[in-house]
Short mmCIF file of C-alpha atoms in Angstrom, two decimals:
data_model
loop_
_atom_site.label_atom_id
_atom_site.label_comp_id
_atom_site.label_asym_id
_atom_site.label_seq_id
_atom_site.Cartn_x
_atom_site.Cartn_y
_atom_site.Cartn_z
CA MET J 1 145.85 127.45 116.40
CA PRO J 2 146.06 130.17 119.06
CA ASP J 3 147.94 128.91 122.13
CA ASN J 4 145.21 129.89 124.56
CA LEU J 5 142.30 128.20 122.75
CA PRO J 6 142.25 124.97 124.80
CA ARG J 7 142.23 126.93 128.07
CA ILE J 8 139.58 129.33 126.84
CA VAL J 9 137.38 126.41 125.80
CA ALA J 10 137.97 124.64 129.11
CA VAL J 11 137.00 127.68 131.19
CA LEU J 12 133.90 128.36 129.09
CA LEU J 13 132.81 124.73 129.33
CA ASP J 14 132.95 125.03 133.12
CA GLY J 15 129.96 127.30 132.65
CA LEU J 16 128.13 124.81 130.47
CA PRO J 17 126.30 122.91 133.24
CA SER J 18 124.73 126.11 134.57
CA THR J 19 123.70 127.23 131.11
CA VAL J 20 122.23 123.83 130.28
CA ILE J 21 120.39 123.50 133.59
CA ALA J 22 118.96 127.00 133.23
CA ALA J 23 117.87 126.29 129.65
CA VAL J 24 116.35 122.87 130.35
CA GLY J 25 114.66 124.03 133.54
CA GLY J 26 113.43 127.17 131.84
CA ILE J 27 112.04 125.22 128.88
CA ALA J 28 110.26 122.76 131.18
CA LEU J 29 108.63 125.58 133.11
CA THR J 30 107.84 127.40 129.87
CA ILE J 31 105.96 124.40 128.50
CA VAL J 32 103.90 123.98 131.67
CA LEU J 33 103.05 127.68 131.87
CA SER J 34 102.36 127.95 128.13
CA PHE J 35 99.70 125.26 128.29
CA ALA J 36 98.21 126.46 131.57
CA ALA J 37 98.01 130.08 130.47
CA GLY J 38 97.24 129.33 126.81
CA LEU J 39 94.24 127.16 127.68
CA SER J 40 93.17 129.67 130.31
CA LEU J 41 93.09 132.34 127.61
CA LEU J 42 90.38 130.22 125.96
CA ALA J 43 88.49 129.39 129.15
CA ARG J 44 84.77 129.86 129.27
CA ARG J 45 84.96 131.77 132.53
CA ARG J 46 85.83 135.39 132.10
CA ALA J 47 87.77 135.64 135.36
CA VAL J 48 90.14 132.89 134.22
CA ARG J 49 90.69 134.58 130.88
CA VAL J 50 91.38 137.92 132.53
CA LEU J 51 93.93 136.42 134.91
CA ALA J 52 95.74 134.65 132.08
CA ARG J 53 95.71 137.84 130.04
CA ILE J 54 97.25 139.80 132.93
CA TYR J 55 100.00 137.20 133.25
CA VAL J 56 100.75 137.18 129.52
CA GLU J 57 100.82 140.95 129.08
CA GLY J 58 102.67 141.48 132.34
CA PHE J 59 105.54 139.13 131.64
CA ARG J 60 105.67 139.68 127.91
CA GLY J 61 105.62 143.42 128.22
CA THR J 62 108.31 144.00 130.82
CA SER J 63 112.06 143.56 130.61
CA GLU J 64 113.42 140.16 131.43
CA VAL J 65 116.36 141.72 133.24
CA VAL J 66 114.04 143.82 135.38
CA GLN J 67 112.00 140.70 136.18
CA LEU J 68 115.17 138.91 137.18
CA PHE J 69 116.25 141.72 139.49
CA TRP J 70 112.79 141.78 141.03
CA ILE J 71 112.86 138.13 141.86
CA TYR J 72 116.48 138.06 142.95
CA PHE J 73 116.93 141.40 144.71
CA VAL J 74 113.48 142.79 145.54
CA LEU J 75 111.65 139.64 146.64
CA PRO J 76 114.09 138.99 149.50
CA VAL J 77 113.51 142.52 150.83
CA LEU J 78 109.74 142.36 150.41
CA VAL J 79 108.93 138.86 151.65
CA GLY J 80 112.27 137.62 152.92
CA LEU J 81 112.50 134.94 150.24
CA GLN J 82 116.01 134.62 148.86
CA LEU J 83 116.20 132.20 145.95
CA VAL J 84 119.33 130.40 144.83
CA PRO J 85 120.51 132.39 141.76
CA LEU J 86 120.08 129.49 139.37
CA TYR J 87 116.51 128.83 140.56
CA ALA J 88 115.64 132.49 140.36
CA GLY J 89 116.95 132.40 136.79
CA VAL J 90 114.91 129.32 135.82
CA LEU J 91 111.82 130.94 137.33
CA VAL J 92 112.23 134.16 135.36
CA LEU J 93 113.07 132.37 132.11
CA GLY J 94 110.01 130.14 132.51
CA LEU J 95 107.64 132.93 133.50
CA ASN J 96 108.81 135.18 130.71
CA HIS J 97 108.82 132.65 127.89
CA GLY J 98 105.68 130.98 129.18
CA ALA J 99 103.89 134.26 128.44
CA TYR J 100 104.97 134.03 124.81
CA GLY J 101 104.22 130.32 124.72
CA ALA J 102 100.68 130.92 125.97
CA GLU J 103 99.92 132.78 122.76
CA ILE J 104 101.41 129.94 120.72
CA VAL J 105 99.16 127.42 122.46
CA ARG J 106 96.11 129.63 122.13
CA GLY J 107 96.74 130.24 118.44
CA ALA J 108 97.36 126.57 117.68
CA VAL J 109 94.22 125.43 119.51
CA GLN J 110 92.18 128.01 117.64
CA SER J 111 93.65 126.86 114.32
CA VAL J 112 92.04 123.41 114.66
CA PRO J 113 89.04 123.52 112.33
CA ARG J 114 85.58 124.11 113.76
CA ALA J 115 84.54 120.86 112.08
CA GLN J 116 86.65 118.88 114.54
CA TYR J 117 84.77 120.43 117.47
CA GLU J 118 81.48 119.59 115.80
CA GLY J 119 82.60 116.02 115.15
CA CYS J 120 83.25 115.68 118.89
CA THR J 121 79.93 117.21 119.84
CA ALA J 122 78.08 114.89 117.49
CA LEU J 123 79.69 111.95 119.28
CA GLY J 124 78.77 113.31 122.69
CA LEU J 125 82.30 113.93 123.94
CA SER J 126 82.51 116.39 126.81
CA PRO J 127 84.45 119.66 126.36
CA ALA J 128 87.34 118.25 128.43
CA GLN J 129 87.48 115.01 126.43
CA ARG J 130 87.25 116.98 123.24
CA MET J 131 90.21 119.17 124.17
CA ARG J 132 92.41 116.39 125.50
CA ARG J 133 91.71 113.67 122.98
CA VAL J 134 91.06 115.51 119.74
CA ILE J 135 91.92 119.21 119.70
CA LEU J 136 95.24 119.30 121.59
CA PRO J 137 96.89 116.38 119.75
CA GLN J 138 96.19 118.21 116.49
CA ALA J 139 97.17 121.61 117.86
CA VAL J 140 100.54 120.33 119.11
CA VAL J 141 101.65 119.80 115.51
CA GLU J 142 101.12 123.50 114.86
CA MET J 143 102.84 124.51 118.07
CA LEU J 144 106.17 122.81 117.54
CA PRO J 145 107.85 125.15 115.02
CA PRO J 146 107.09 128.30 117.02
CA PHE J 147 108.10 126.49 120.22
CA ASN J 148 111.43 125.70 118.59
CA ASN J 149 111.99 129.45 118.15
CA LEU J 150 110.94 130.12 121.70
CA CYS J 151 113.32 127.51 123.12
CA ILE J 152 116.25 128.96 121.22
CA GLN J 153 115.40 132.43 122.43
CA LEU J 154 115.23 131.10 125.95
CA LEU J 155 118.63 129.46 125.59
CA LYS J 156 120.17 132.76 124.57
CA SER J 157 118.37 134.55 127.39
CA THR J 158 120.14 132.34 129.93
CA ALA J 159 123.06 134.74 129.50
CA ILE J 160 121.26 137.24 131.73
CA LEU J 161 121.79 134.86 134.63
CA SER J 162 125.40 135.99 134.63
CA LEU J 163 124.04 139.26 136.06
CA ILE J 164 123.01 137.52 139.28
CA THR J 165 126.26 135.60 139.78
CA VAL J 166 125.32 132.33 138.04
CA ALA J 167 128.59 130.96 136.64
CA ASP J 168 127.21 130.21 133.18
CA VAL J 169 129.04 130.30 129.87
CA THR J 170 128.65 134.07 129.55
CA ARG J 171 129.85 134.82 133.08
CA GLN J 172 132.84 132.51 132.65
CA GLY J 173 133.77 134.42 129.52
CA VAL J 174 133.19 137.94 130.74
CA GLN J 175 134.26 137.62 134.37
CA VAL J 176 136.98 134.97 134.23
CA LEU J 177 138.50 135.02 130.76
CA ILE J 178 138.44 138.67 129.70
CA PRO J 179 140.43 139.93 132.71
CA ASN J 180 143.03 137.18 132.26
CA PHE J 181 143.32 136.77 128.51
CA GLY J 182 142.75 140.35 127.44
CA PRO J 183 144.50 140.12 124.04
CA ASP J 184 142.30 137.20 123.01
CA THR J 185 139.02 139.11 123.29
CA GLU J 186 137.83 138.28 119.76
CA LEU J 187 138.63 134.64 120.26
CA ILE J 188 136.85 134.46 123.62
CA PHE J 189 133.67 135.97 122.26
CA ALA J 190 133.87 133.84 119.14
CA VAL J 191 134.07 130.63 121.17
CA MET J 192 131.22 131.82 123.39
CA ALA J 193 129.07 132.41 120.31
CA VAL J 194 129.90 128.94 119.00
CA VAL J 195 128.89 127.32 122.30
CA TYR J 196 125.44 128.93 122.09
CA LEU J 197 125.14 128.05 118.43
CA VAL J 198 125.88 124.37 119.09
CA LEU J 199 123.30 124.28 121.88
CA ALA J 200 120.73 125.97 119.64
CA LEU J 201 121.35 123.43 116.88
CA LEU J 202 120.84 120.68 119.45
CA ILE J 203 117.47 122.12 120.41
CA THR J 204 116.48 122.34 116.75
CA ALA J 205 117.50 118.71 116.17
CA VAL J 206 115.32 117.56 119.07
CA MET J 207 112.39 119.65 117.88
CA ARG J 208 112.68 118.28 114.35
CA VAL J 209 112.30 114.77 115.70
CA ALA J 210 109.29 115.90 117.73
CA GLU J 211 107.77 117.52 114.65
CA ARG J 212 108.14 114.35 112.64
CA VAL J 213 106.60 112.20 115.33
CA ALA J 214 103.71 114.63 115.79
CA ALA J 215 103.10 114.93 112.05
CA ARG J 216 103.02 111.17 111.69
CA ARG J 217 100.55 110.87 114.54
CA VAL J 218 98.06 113.08 112.77
CA GLY J 219 98.65 111.09 109.59
CA ARG J 220 100.40 113.97 107.91
CA ARG J 221 103.46 113.66 105.78
CA PRO J 222 106.21 115.59 107.56
CA THR J 223 107.15 118.85 105.88
CA ARG J 224 110.40 118.86 103.97
CA ALA J 225 112.02 121.02 106.65
CA ALA J 226 111.02 118.65 109.43
CA ARG J 227 112.14 115.62 107.49
CA GLY J 228 115.67 116.94 107.38
CA SER J 229 118.15 116.59 104.57
CA THR J 230 119.91 113.50 105.93
CA VAL J 231 116.80 111.34 105.94
CA THR J 232 115.70 109.74 102.70
CA PRO J 233 112.16 110.73 101.88
CA ALA J 234 109.85 107.90 102.82
CA GLY J 235 107.64 106.65 100.02
CA ALA J 236 103.92 106.22 100.41
CA ARG J 237 103.22 103.47 102.84
CA MET K 1 60.46 110.41 117.39
CA ILE K 2 61.27 113.98 116.40
CA VAL K 3 58.94 116.90 117.00
CA PHE K 4 59.68 120.48 116.01
CA SER K 5 57.17 123.01 117.26
CA ALA K 6 57.29 126.67 116.35
CA VAL K 7 61.06 126.55 116.00
CA GLU K 8 62.79 129.82 115.19
CA LYS K 9 66.38 130.36 114.17
CA ARG K 10 67.97 133.68 113.27
CA TYR K 11 71.48 134.74 112.45
CA ASP K 12 71.48 138.38 113.45
CA ASP K 13 68.64 139.80 111.40
CA HIS K 14 68.49 136.95 108.92
CA VAL K 15 65.64 134.58 109.71
CA VAL K 16 66.64 131.01 108.77
CA LEU K 17 63.71 129.15 110.24
CA SER K 18 60.43 130.66 111.24
CA GLU K 19 57.57 128.98 113.08
CA LEU K 20 58.73 125.61 111.86
CA ASP K 21 56.59 122.61 112.77
CA PHE K 22 57.13 119.08 111.68
CA THR K 23 57.14 115.56 113.05
CA VAL K 24 59.12 112.48 112.16
CA SER K 25 57.98 109.05 113.35
CA ALA K 26 60.30 106.37 114.67
CA GLY K 27 62.02 104.44 111.91
CA GLU K 28 61.03 106.91 109.25
CA HIS K 29 63.45 108.05 106.57
CA VAL K 30 62.92 111.69 105.75
CA CYS K 31 64.81 113.59 103.09
CA LEU K 32 65.02 117.36 103.26
CA ILE K 33 65.39 119.07 99.91
CA GLY K 34 65.34 122.65 98.77
CA PRO K 35 67.53 125.49 97.55
CA SER K 36 70.67 126.29 99.53
CA GLY K 37 70.05 128.69 102.35
CA SER K 38 66.54 127.36 102.86
CA GLY K 39 67.36 126.08 106.35
CA LYS K 40 67.72 122.32 105.77
CA THR K 41 71.16 121.96 107.29
CA THR K 42 70.18 124.25 110.15
CA ILE K 43 67.51 121.73 111.14
CA LEU K 44 70.13 119.00 111.46
CA ARG K 45 72.45 121.32 113.37
CA LEU K 46 69.69 122.19 115.81
CA LEU K 47 68.93 118.51 116.34
CA MET K 48 72.60 117.75 116.93
CA THR K 49 72.70 120.73 119.33
CA LEU K 50 75.55 122.29 117.40
CA GLU K 51 73.40 125.37 117.53
CA ALA K 52 70.62 126.54 119.81
CA ALA K 53 67.17 127.53 118.61
CA ASP K 54 66.00 131.09 119.20
CA GLY K 55 62.45 129.99 119.87
CA GLY K 56 60.13 127.01 120.01
CA THR K 57 60.85 123.50 121.24
CA ILE K 58 62.42 120.36 119.79
CA HIS K 59 61.69 116.89 121.18
CA VAL K 60 63.61 113.73 120.37
CA GLY K 61 62.26 110.40 121.56
CA GLY K 62 59.99 112.12 124.06
CA GLU K 63 62.80 114.17 125.56
CA CYS K 64 63.09 117.86 125.11
CA LEU K 65 66.28 119.03 123.51
CA THR K 66 65.83 122.72 123.99
CA HIS K 67 64.43 122.89 127.51
CA MET K 68 64.46 121.00 130.77
CA LEU K 69 62.40 120.95 133.92
CA ARG K 70 63.93 122.52 136.96
CA GLY K 71 61.83 123.08 140.07
CA GLY K 72 58.67 122.48 138.05
CA ARG K 73 59.56 125.17 135.55
CA LEU K 74 60.71 124.86 131.97
CA VAL K 75 64.16 126.41 131.59
CA PRO K 76 66.65 126.37 128.72
CA ALA K 77 68.56 123.07 128.64
CA ASP K 78 72.01 123.06 130.22
CA GLU K 79 75.11 121.29 128.92
CA LYS K 80 74.53 118.16 131.00
CA HIS K 81 70.95 117.70 129.90
CA VAL K 82 71.87 118.29 126.28
CA ARG K 83 74.68 115.74 126.46
CA GLU K 84 72.23 113.08 127.71
CA VAL K 85 69.83 113.64 124.81
CA ARG K 86 72.74 113.86 122.37
CA LYS K 87 73.62 110.21 123.00
CA ARG K 88 70.53 109.19 121.06
CA ILE K 89 71.51 111.21 117.99
CA GLY K 90 74.30 110.64 115.50
CA MET K 91 75.42 112.82 112.64
CA VAL K 92 77.46 112.40 109.48
CA PHE K 93 78.92 115.55 107.97
CA GLN K 94 79.59 116.71 104.45
CA GLN K 95 83.33 116.91 105.20
CA PHE K 96 83.43 113.65 107.25
CA ASN K 97 85.08 115.36 110.28
CA LEU K 98 87.11 112.29 111.15
CA PHE K 99 89.81 112.79 113.77
CA PRO K 100 93.18 112.79 111.96
CA ASN K 101 95.10 112.15 115.18
CA MET K 102 93.57 108.68 115.51
CA THR K 103 93.47 105.61 113.31
CA VAL K 104 90.20 104.39 111.87
CA ARG K 105 89.87 102.10 114.88
CA GLY K 106 90.56 105.00 117.23
CA ASN K 107 87.85 107.05 115.58
CA LEU K 108 85.36 104.23 116.07
CA VAL K 109 86.12 103.28 119.67
CA GLU K 110 86.72 106.75 121.12
CA ALA K 111 83.16 107.80 121.83
CA PRO K 112 81.69 104.36 122.67
CA THR K 113 84.32 103.88 125.40
CA ARG K 114 84.39 107.43 126.72
CA VAL K 115 80.78 108.47 126.35
CA LEU K 116 78.84 105.20 126.59
CA GLY K 117 81.32 103.54 128.94
CA LEU K 118 81.85 100.43 126.83
CA SER K 119 84.91 98.31 127.58
CA GLY K 120 87.75 98.40 125.10
CA ASP K 121 86.89 94.90 123.89
CA GLU K 122 83.23 95.66 123.39
CA ALA K 123 83.98 98.86 121.52
CA ASN K 124 86.57 97.11 119.42
CA ALA K 125 84.14 94.34 118.52
CA ARG K 126 81.65 97.00 117.42
CA ALA K 127 84.30 98.70 115.34
CA VAL K 128 85.25 95.47 113.60
CA GLU K 129 81.62 94.62 112.90
CA LEU K 130 80.80 98.08 111.55
CA LEU K 131 83.87 98.27 109.34
CA GLU K 132 82.78 94.99 107.85
CA LEU K 133 79.36 96.50 107.20
CA VAL K 134 80.88 99.49 105.41
CA GLY K 135 83.37 97.27 103.57
CA LEU K 136 86.57 98.66 105.06
CA SER K 137 87.76 95.90 107.37
CA GLU K 138 91.29 96.04 106.01
CA LYS K 139 91.59 99.75 106.81
CA ILE K 140 91.05 99.38 110.56
CA ASP K 141 94.57 100.49 111.47
CA ALA K 142 94.97 103.04 108.69
CA HIS K 143 95.02 106.77 109.25
CA PRO K 144 91.91 108.53 107.94
CA THR K 145 94.11 110.89 105.90
CA ARG K 146 95.31 107.91 103.83
CA LEU K 147 91.78 107.04 102.73
CA SER K 148 89.83 108.32 99.75
CA GLY K 149 86.92 110.64 100.36
CA GLY K 150 84.43 107.84 99.85
CA GLN K 151 86.26 105.61 102.31
CA GLN K 152 86.48 108.42 104.85
CA GLN K 153 82.78 109.01 104.59
CA ARG K 154 82.08 105.31 105.13
CA VAL K 155 84.25 105.38 108.23
CA ALA K 156 82.33 108.45 109.40
CA ILE K 157 79.06 106.57 108.91
CA ALA K 158 80.43 103.62 110.87
CA ARG K 159 81.60 105.99 113.60
CA ALA K 160 78.13 107.48 113.95
CA LEU K 161 76.55 104.00 114.03
CA ALA K 162 78.98 102.83 116.71
CA MET K 163 77.04 104.97 119.16
CA ARG K 164 73.86 102.99 118.31
CA PRO K 165 71.83 106.16 117.84
CA ASP K 166 68.04 106.22 117.57
CA VAL K 167 68.29 109.06 115.11
CA LEU K 168 70.86 109.48 112.36
CA LEU K 169 71.38 112.85 110.67
CA LEU K 170 73.01 112.90 107.25
CA ASP K 171 74.15 116.33 106.11
CA GLU K 172 74.86 116.29 102.36
CA VAL K 173 77.11 113.31 102.93
CA THR K 174 77.98 112.84 99.27
CA SER K 175 78.40 116.49 98.28
CA ALA K 176 82.16 116.55 98.92
CA LEU K 177 82.84 113.30 97.10
CA ASP K 178 84.16 112.73 93.62
CA PRO K 179 81.29 111.60 91.38
CA GLU K 180 82.53 108.01 91.03
CA LEU K 181 82.53 107.55 94.82
CA VAL K 182 78.99 108.77 95.40
CA ALA K 183 77.21 105.60 94.36
CA GLY K 184 79.10 103.41 96.84
CA VAL K 185 78.17 105.61 99.79
CA LEU K 186 74.53 105.82 98.72
CA THR K 187 74.34 102.05 98.36
CA LEU K 188 75.71 101.73 101.87
CA LEU K 189 73.08 104.13 103.21
CA ARG K 190 70.28 102.18 101.50
CA ASP K 191 71.69 99.06 103.04
CA ILE K 192 71.72 100.62 106.50
CA GLY K 193 68.21 101.91 105.96
CA GLU K 194 67.01 98.40 105.21
CA ARG K 195 68.90 96.61 107.95
CA THR K 196 68.18 98.91 110.86
CA ASP K 197 65.19 100.72 112.29
CA ILE K 198 67.09 103.96 112.87
CA THR K 199 65.15 107.13 112.19
CA ILE K 200 67.04 108.92 109.45
CA LEU K 201 66.95 112.59 108.50
CA CYS K 202 68.85 113.32 105.37
CA VAL K 203 69.70 116.59 103.65
CA THR K 204 70.59 115.75 100.08
CA HIS K 205 70.80 116.96 96.52
CA GLU K 206 70.72 113.41 95.17
CA MET K 207 67.12 113.26 94.02
CA GLY K 208 67.42 109.71 92.75
CA PHE K 209 68.50 108.62 96.20
CA ALA K 210 65.75 110.62 97.91
CA GLN K 211 63.23 108.99 95.62
CA ASP K 212 63.96 105.41 96.62
CA PHE K 213 65.33 105.93 100.14
CA ALA K 214 62.85 108.33 101.70
CA HIS K 215 59.46 107.51 103.11
CA ARG K 216 58.76 111.22 103.05
CA VAL K 217 60.34 114.21 101.38
CA LEU K 218 60.12 117.71 102.82
CA MET K 219 60.60 120.57 100.38
CA PHE K 220 62.03 123.67 102.08
CA ASP K 221 61.97 127.21 100.95
CA GLY K 222 62.65 130.35 102.97
CA GLY K 223 62.84 128.49 106.27
CA ARG K 224 59.48 126.79 105.89
CA VAL K 225 58.27 123.41 104.75
CA ILE K 226 56.31 124.23 101.62
CA GLU K 227 55.60 120.66 100.63
CA ASP K 228 55.57 117.41 102.59
CA ALA K 229 54.78 114.25 100.65
CA PRO K 230 55.95 110.73 99.85
CA PRO K 231 58.61 110.81 97.13
CA SER K 232 56.31 109.18 94.59
CA LYS K 233 53.97 112.15 94.91
CA LEU K 234 56.48 114.93 95.42
CA PHE K 235 58.71 114.07 92.52
CA ALA K 236 55.95 113.13 90.10
CA GLN K 237 53.26 115.69 90.86
CA PRO K 238 54.48 118.44 93.14
CA ASP K 239 51.79 120.83 94.32
CA HIS K 240 53.91 123.94 94.35
CA GLN K 241 55.47 125.91 91.53
CA ARG K 242 58.60 126.46 93.74
CA THR K 243 59.03 122.71 94.06
CA ARG K 244 58.68 122.22 90.33
CA ASP K 245 61.23 124.97 89.61
CA PHE K 246 63.65 123.54 92.13
CA LEU K 247 63.37 119.99 90.83
CA ARG K 248 63.83 121.14 87.28
CA ALA K 249 66.94 123.13 88.21
CA VAL K 250 68.47 120.19 90.08
CA ILE K 251 67.70 117.70 87.36
CA ASP K 252 69.04 120.01 84.63
CA ARG K 253 72.30 120.34 86.55
CA ALA K 254 72.64 116.60 86.79
#
């Protein structure tokens, strides 16, 4: 084992809290914005749809790094609002990935069969009751796999926070380790990659559980992928 | 109970219903028969307000479904007005349309509690009673997806009845079922027809059922009622050649 491995790991793990906070905060904001914007894309009022569309195209179509610099460097000059780097990072991660998530929500809601809407109408449910009680619970099942992708992408994007001085895993590696352990460059980057991989696998594990719960709630047998290889297939109940 | 006057329905250039007039009295059971595309299902969809008519008026229980009075003038009905009238009408679909994210119980109590404002206990009592009627008491906590088509359709019938509608619309409710499950659902419908005084409009291809269930049968063709008679007359001595051809085709297929 290379002599420096324990120290390299220790220094990188010092960056773990920032990376995790940025990822968790970013994911939370992403979920909120995805639903808000995704449902707005389907709103009856045109003005609401247009606003949501501007948000989605605006944040999906511009560079995340540029967005980050705007919020961190330009906003203070323009309106005198200087955000803590980590918060600025969470904001950009959430805004950016929320724009992608909005399309996931919209697509999933639209994938619920027309017959379900008609069933609601025939029972006299209002449009709001219909969405909350019948359509969304079914749509969520469809949303989870693409949301898993989105969350992993967001996790990896947290590395850009190192550009605005957040001491995350990437910044610890590039700014602290490389200058001091130059000969171990391959090792440093390899450990960094493994840290992200482990976090990504963690996200996937959580999402798999969510998929199984959601599938069960709509009375569907979980897909083989969501059931996971370690779980014995449940027989018909 | 139901009055259609000069009702028009078009899809783009295709005229589905033209100048349609007919009346259904309270408690009457009316079967709508005719070739596919003749506008039978459209009539149910208009009544359920799943679609809006392009012309004419529809009244249900004295209330207008298509229009409302505002400032002394008749204007097209808005969502709120429509929702009020809708409470009196229930519908059962060909594909059941049960909510898969709820148990059977959930499907039955959802609308009574949220739309009619029943308490949870009241709605639950209704659900229990109706499941007994449709013979599925033991399935109350099952997921609809675990039931056979026939069982799902019986739950759907119970769900519609839980709203205590004045009018029940049945849209080819046995067409999606395996042949051996059809009889059970039809027996249930006969039973409901005898036990309640609900006005029932039924689109069906089951001529045997129409014959003994309906008080009146309406034969549709090209968006018009071409024959309107009690089943004993319509099936035995239809006036129109189109009716005879249609009945022969249906009976040959069976």
